[in-house]
Coordinates of C-alpha atoms in Angstrom, one line a residue:
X1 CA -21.9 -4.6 10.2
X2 CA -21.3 -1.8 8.0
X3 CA -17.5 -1.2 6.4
X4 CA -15.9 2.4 5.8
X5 CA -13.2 2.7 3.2
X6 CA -10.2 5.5 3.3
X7 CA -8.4 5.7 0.2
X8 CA -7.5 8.4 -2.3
X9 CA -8.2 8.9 -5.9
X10 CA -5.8 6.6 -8.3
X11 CA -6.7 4.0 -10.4
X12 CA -4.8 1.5 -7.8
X13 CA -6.9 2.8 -5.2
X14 CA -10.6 2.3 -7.8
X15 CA -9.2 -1.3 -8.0
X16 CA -9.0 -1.9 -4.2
X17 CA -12.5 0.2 -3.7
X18 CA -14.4 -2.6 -6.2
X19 CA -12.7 -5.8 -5.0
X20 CA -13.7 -5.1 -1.9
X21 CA -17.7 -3.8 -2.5
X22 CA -18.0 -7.2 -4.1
X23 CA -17.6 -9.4 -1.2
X24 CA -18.0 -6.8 1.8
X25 CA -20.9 -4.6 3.2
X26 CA -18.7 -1.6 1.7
X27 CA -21.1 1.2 2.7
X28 CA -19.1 4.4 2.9
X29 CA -15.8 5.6 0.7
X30 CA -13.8 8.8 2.1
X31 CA -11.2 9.4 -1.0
X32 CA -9.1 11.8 0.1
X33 CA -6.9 13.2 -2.9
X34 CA -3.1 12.6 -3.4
X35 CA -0.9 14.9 -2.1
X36 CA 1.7 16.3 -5.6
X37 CA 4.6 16.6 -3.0
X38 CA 6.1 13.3 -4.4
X39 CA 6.0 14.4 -7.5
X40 CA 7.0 18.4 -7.2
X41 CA 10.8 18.3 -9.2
X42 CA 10.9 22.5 -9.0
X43 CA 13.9 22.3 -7.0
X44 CA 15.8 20.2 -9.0
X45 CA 17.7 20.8 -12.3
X46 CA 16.6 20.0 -15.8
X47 CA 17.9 16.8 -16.1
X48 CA 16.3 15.4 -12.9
X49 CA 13.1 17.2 -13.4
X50 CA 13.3 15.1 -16.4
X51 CA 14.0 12.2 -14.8
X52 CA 11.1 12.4 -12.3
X53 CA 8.4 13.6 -14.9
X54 CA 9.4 10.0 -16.9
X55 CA 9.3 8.1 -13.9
X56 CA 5.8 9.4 -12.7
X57 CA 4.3 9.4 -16.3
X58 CA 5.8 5.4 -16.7
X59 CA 3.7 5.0 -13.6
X60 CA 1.0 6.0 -14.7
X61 CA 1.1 4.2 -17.9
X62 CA 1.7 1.1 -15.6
X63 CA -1.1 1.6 -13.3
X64 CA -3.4 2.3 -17.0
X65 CA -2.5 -1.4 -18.1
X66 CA -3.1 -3.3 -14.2
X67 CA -6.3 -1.1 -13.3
X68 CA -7.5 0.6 -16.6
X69 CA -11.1 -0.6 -16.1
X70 CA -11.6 0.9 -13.1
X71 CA -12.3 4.5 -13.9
X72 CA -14.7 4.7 -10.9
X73 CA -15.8 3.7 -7.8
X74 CA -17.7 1.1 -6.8
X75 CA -21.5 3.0 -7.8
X76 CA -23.6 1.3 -4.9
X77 CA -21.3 2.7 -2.6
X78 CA -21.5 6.6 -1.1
X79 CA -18.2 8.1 -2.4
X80 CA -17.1 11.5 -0.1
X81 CA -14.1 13.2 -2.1
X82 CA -11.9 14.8 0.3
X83 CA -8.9 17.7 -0.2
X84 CA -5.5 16.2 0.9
X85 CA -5.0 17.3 4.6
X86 CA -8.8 16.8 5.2
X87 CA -9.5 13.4 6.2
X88 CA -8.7 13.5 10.0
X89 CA -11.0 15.8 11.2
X90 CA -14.5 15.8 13.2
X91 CA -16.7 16.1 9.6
X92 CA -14.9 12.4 9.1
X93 CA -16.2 11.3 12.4
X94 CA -20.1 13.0 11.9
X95 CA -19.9 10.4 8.2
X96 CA -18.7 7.2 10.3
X97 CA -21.8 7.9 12.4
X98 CA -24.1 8.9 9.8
X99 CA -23.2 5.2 8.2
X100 CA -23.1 3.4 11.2
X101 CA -19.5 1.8 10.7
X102 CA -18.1 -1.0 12.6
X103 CA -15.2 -1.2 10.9
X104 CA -12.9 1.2 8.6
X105 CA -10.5 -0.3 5.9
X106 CA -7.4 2.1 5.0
X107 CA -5.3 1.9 1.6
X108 CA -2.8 4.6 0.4
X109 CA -4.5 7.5 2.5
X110 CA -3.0 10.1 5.5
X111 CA -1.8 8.4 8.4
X112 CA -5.2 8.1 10.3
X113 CA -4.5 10.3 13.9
X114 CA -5.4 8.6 17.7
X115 CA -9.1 10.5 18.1
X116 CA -10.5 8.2 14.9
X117 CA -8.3 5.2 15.5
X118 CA -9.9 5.3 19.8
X119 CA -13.0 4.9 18.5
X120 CA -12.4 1.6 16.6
X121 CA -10.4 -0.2 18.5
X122 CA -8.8 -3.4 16.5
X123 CA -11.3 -2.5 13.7
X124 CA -9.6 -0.7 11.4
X125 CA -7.1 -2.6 8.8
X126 CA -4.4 -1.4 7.2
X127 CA -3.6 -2.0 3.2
X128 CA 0.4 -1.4 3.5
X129 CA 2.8 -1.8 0.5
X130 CA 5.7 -3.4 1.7
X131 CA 6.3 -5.5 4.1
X132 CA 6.4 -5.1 7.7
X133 CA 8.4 -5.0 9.6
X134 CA 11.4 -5.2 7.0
X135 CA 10.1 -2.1 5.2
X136 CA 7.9 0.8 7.3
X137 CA 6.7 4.2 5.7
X138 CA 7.2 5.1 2.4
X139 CA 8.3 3.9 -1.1
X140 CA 8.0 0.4 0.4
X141 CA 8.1 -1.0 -2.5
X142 CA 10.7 1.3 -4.0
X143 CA 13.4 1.2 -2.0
X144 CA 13.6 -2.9 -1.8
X145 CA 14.6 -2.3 -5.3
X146 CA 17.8 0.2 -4.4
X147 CA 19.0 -1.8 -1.6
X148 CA 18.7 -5.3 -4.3
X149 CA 16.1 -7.1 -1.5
X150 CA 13.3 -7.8 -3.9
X151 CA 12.4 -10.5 -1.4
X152 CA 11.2 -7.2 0.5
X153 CA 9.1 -6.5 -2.0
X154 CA 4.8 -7.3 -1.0
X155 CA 1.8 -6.4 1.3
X156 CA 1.0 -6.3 4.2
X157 CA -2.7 -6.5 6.2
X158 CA -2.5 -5.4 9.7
X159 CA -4.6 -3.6 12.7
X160 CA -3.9 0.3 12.1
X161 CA -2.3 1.8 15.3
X162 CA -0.6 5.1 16.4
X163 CA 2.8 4.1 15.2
X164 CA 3.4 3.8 11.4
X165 CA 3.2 0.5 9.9
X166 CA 3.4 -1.3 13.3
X167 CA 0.1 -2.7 14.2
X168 CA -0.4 -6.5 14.8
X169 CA -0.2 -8.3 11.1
X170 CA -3.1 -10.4 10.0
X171 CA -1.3 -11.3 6.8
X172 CA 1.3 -11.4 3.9
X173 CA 1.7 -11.4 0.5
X174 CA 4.5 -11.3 -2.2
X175 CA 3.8 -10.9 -5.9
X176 CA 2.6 -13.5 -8.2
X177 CA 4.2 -14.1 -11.3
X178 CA 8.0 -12.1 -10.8
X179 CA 9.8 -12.4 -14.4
X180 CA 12.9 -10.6 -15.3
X181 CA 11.4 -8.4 -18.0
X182 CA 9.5 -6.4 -14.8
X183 CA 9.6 -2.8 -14.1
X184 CA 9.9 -1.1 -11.1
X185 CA 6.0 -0.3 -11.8
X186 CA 5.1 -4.0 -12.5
X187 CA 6.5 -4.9 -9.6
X188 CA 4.5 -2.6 -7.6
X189 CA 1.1 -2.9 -9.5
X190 CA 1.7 -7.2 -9.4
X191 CA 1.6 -6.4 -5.3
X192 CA -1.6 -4.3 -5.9
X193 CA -3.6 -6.8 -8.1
X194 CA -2.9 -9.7 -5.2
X195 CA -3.8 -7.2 -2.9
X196 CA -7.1 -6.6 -4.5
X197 CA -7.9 -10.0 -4.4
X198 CA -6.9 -11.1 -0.9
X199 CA -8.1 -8.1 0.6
X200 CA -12.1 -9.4 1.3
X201 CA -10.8 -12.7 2.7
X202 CA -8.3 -10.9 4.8
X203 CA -11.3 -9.3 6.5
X204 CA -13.6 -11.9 6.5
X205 CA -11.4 -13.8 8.0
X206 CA -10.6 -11.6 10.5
X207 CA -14.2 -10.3 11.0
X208 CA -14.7 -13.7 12.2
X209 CA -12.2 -14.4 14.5
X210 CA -10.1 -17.5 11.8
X211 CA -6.9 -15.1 12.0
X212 CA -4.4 -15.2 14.9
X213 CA -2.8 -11.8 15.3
X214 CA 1.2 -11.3 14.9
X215 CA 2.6 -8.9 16.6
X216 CA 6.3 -7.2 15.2
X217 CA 8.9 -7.2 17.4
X218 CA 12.1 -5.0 16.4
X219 CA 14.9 -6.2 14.2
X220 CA 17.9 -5.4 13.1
X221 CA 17.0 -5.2 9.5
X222 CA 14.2 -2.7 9.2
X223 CA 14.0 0.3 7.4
X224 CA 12.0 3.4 7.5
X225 CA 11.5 5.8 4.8
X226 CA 9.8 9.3 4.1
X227 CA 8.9 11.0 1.1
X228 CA 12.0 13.2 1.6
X229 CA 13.8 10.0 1.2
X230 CA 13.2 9.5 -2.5
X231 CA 15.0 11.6 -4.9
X232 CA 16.6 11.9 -8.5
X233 CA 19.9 10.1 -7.4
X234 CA 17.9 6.9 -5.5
X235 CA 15.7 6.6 -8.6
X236 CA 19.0 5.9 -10.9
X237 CA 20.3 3.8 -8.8
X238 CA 17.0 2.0 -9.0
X239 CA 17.2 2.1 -12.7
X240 CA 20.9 0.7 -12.5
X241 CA 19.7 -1.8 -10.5
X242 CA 17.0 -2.9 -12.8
X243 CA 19.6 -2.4 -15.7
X244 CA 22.0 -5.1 -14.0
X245 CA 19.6 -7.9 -14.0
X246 CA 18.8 -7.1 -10.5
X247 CA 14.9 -9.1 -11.0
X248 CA 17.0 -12.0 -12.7
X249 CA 19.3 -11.9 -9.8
X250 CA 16.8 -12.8 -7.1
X251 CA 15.1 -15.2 -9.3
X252 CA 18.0 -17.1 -9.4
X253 CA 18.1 -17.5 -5.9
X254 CA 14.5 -16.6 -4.8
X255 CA 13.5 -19.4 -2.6
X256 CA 16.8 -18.9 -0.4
X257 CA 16.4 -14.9 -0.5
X258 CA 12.7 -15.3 0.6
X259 CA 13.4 -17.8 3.1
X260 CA 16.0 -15.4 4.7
X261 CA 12.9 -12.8 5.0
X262 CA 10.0 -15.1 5.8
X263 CA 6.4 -13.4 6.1
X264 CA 3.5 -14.2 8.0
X265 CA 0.3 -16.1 5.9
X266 CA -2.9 -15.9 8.3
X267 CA -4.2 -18.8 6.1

């Protein structure tokens, strides 16, 4: 068995990258770099460039304090650096088969297009921030926060298909450790460092046959974002959120709240 990893080139995505060469036969890693779209503010006004330059600098500053030690990738592990765009394409395909992979794990990369996905059936696994299918897309964990569902807030493992966010989920996981002095970061980079360390027994696990699949039916009470989506005005209300005592709010009630939103544990 020999594991492929698609990812890009964060600190968030270094963290994931070494949790999972420690307990997996992690054999190939095809970083594909971030796309700056998120973060472009040109066609805004001062004060909202502003706005977004603090936000993304914060996050970084965040992501320094969860995942500072991991500067690199894991160093056993062939590391393929790819331009954003890049990663579906037949050079990607010529790598898997150089390598031999079985299996291919994805966390924070492109959405991975039907003529990779075909030739792994059920064997590729998707890392997705937020939780499925109450959240799809992106800013999964960002837009709980707007709409005051922090119980929205996690990870979820499941089988990469066509459709974004949609495959059949292996399992679930909110953050440890919510207090009300959290950021909109913390929140985020709490979900990440579970992640990190659930990640290898998610596979295992499923590698061997010990997880039952779920599959996601439709509800009412889903929501899809795009990167369009996020903007200067949802960020403040975000931050007004957060301001209100929107973390100390769900605390107070968090049992009920998650309850009302259960997720799926494969074990």
């Amino acid at each position: 068995m020999n594991i492929a990893l698609f990812t890009s080139n964060h600190l968030r995505h270094k963290y994931i990258a070494n949790q999972l060469a420690q307990d997996l036969p992690l054999k190939l890693i095809v970083c594909e770099q971030k796309s700056d779209k998120i973060q472009d503010a040109s066609a805004y006004q001062a004060s909202d460039q502003q706005l977004l330059e603090m936000h993304f600098a914060e996050r970084d500053r965040s992501e320094k304090s969860f995942f500072g030690e991991n500067q690199h990738f894991p160093q056993r592990v062939e590391v393929v650096i790819l331009p954003f765009g890049a990663l579906n394409s037949e050079n990607t395909l010529a790598l898997l088969e150089k390598h031999q992979i079985t299996h291919i794990l994805l966390f924070g990369t492109s959405i991975i297009k039907p003529f990779i996905l075909n030739r792994f059936p059920e064997k590729v696994i998707n890392l997705h921030l937020g939780l499925s299918p109450y959240y799809k897309g992106s800013g999964t964990n960002f837009f709980p926060i707007v709409n005051q569902e922090f119980e929205c807030i996690g990870a979820t493992f499941h089988l990469a298909t066509e459709k974004v966010d949609a495959g059949a989920i292996l399992h679930q996981i909110r953050p440890d450790e919510v207090s009300a002095e959290d950021t909109v970061h913390s929140l985020g980079n709490k979900v990440i460092l579970k992640a990190g360390k659930v990640y290898p027994k998610v596979v295992e696990l499923y590698l061997s046959q010990q997880i039952r699949l779920h599959y996601q039916n439709p509800i009412e009470r889903s929501h899809e974002y795009k990167i369009k989506d996020f903007t200067p005005s949802v960020l403040r209300q975000a931050h007004e959120v957060m301001a209100q005592g929107g973390v100390k709010k769900y605390l107070d009630k968090q049992s009920e709240k998650n309850n009302d939103k259960p997720i799926i544990s494969g074990f």
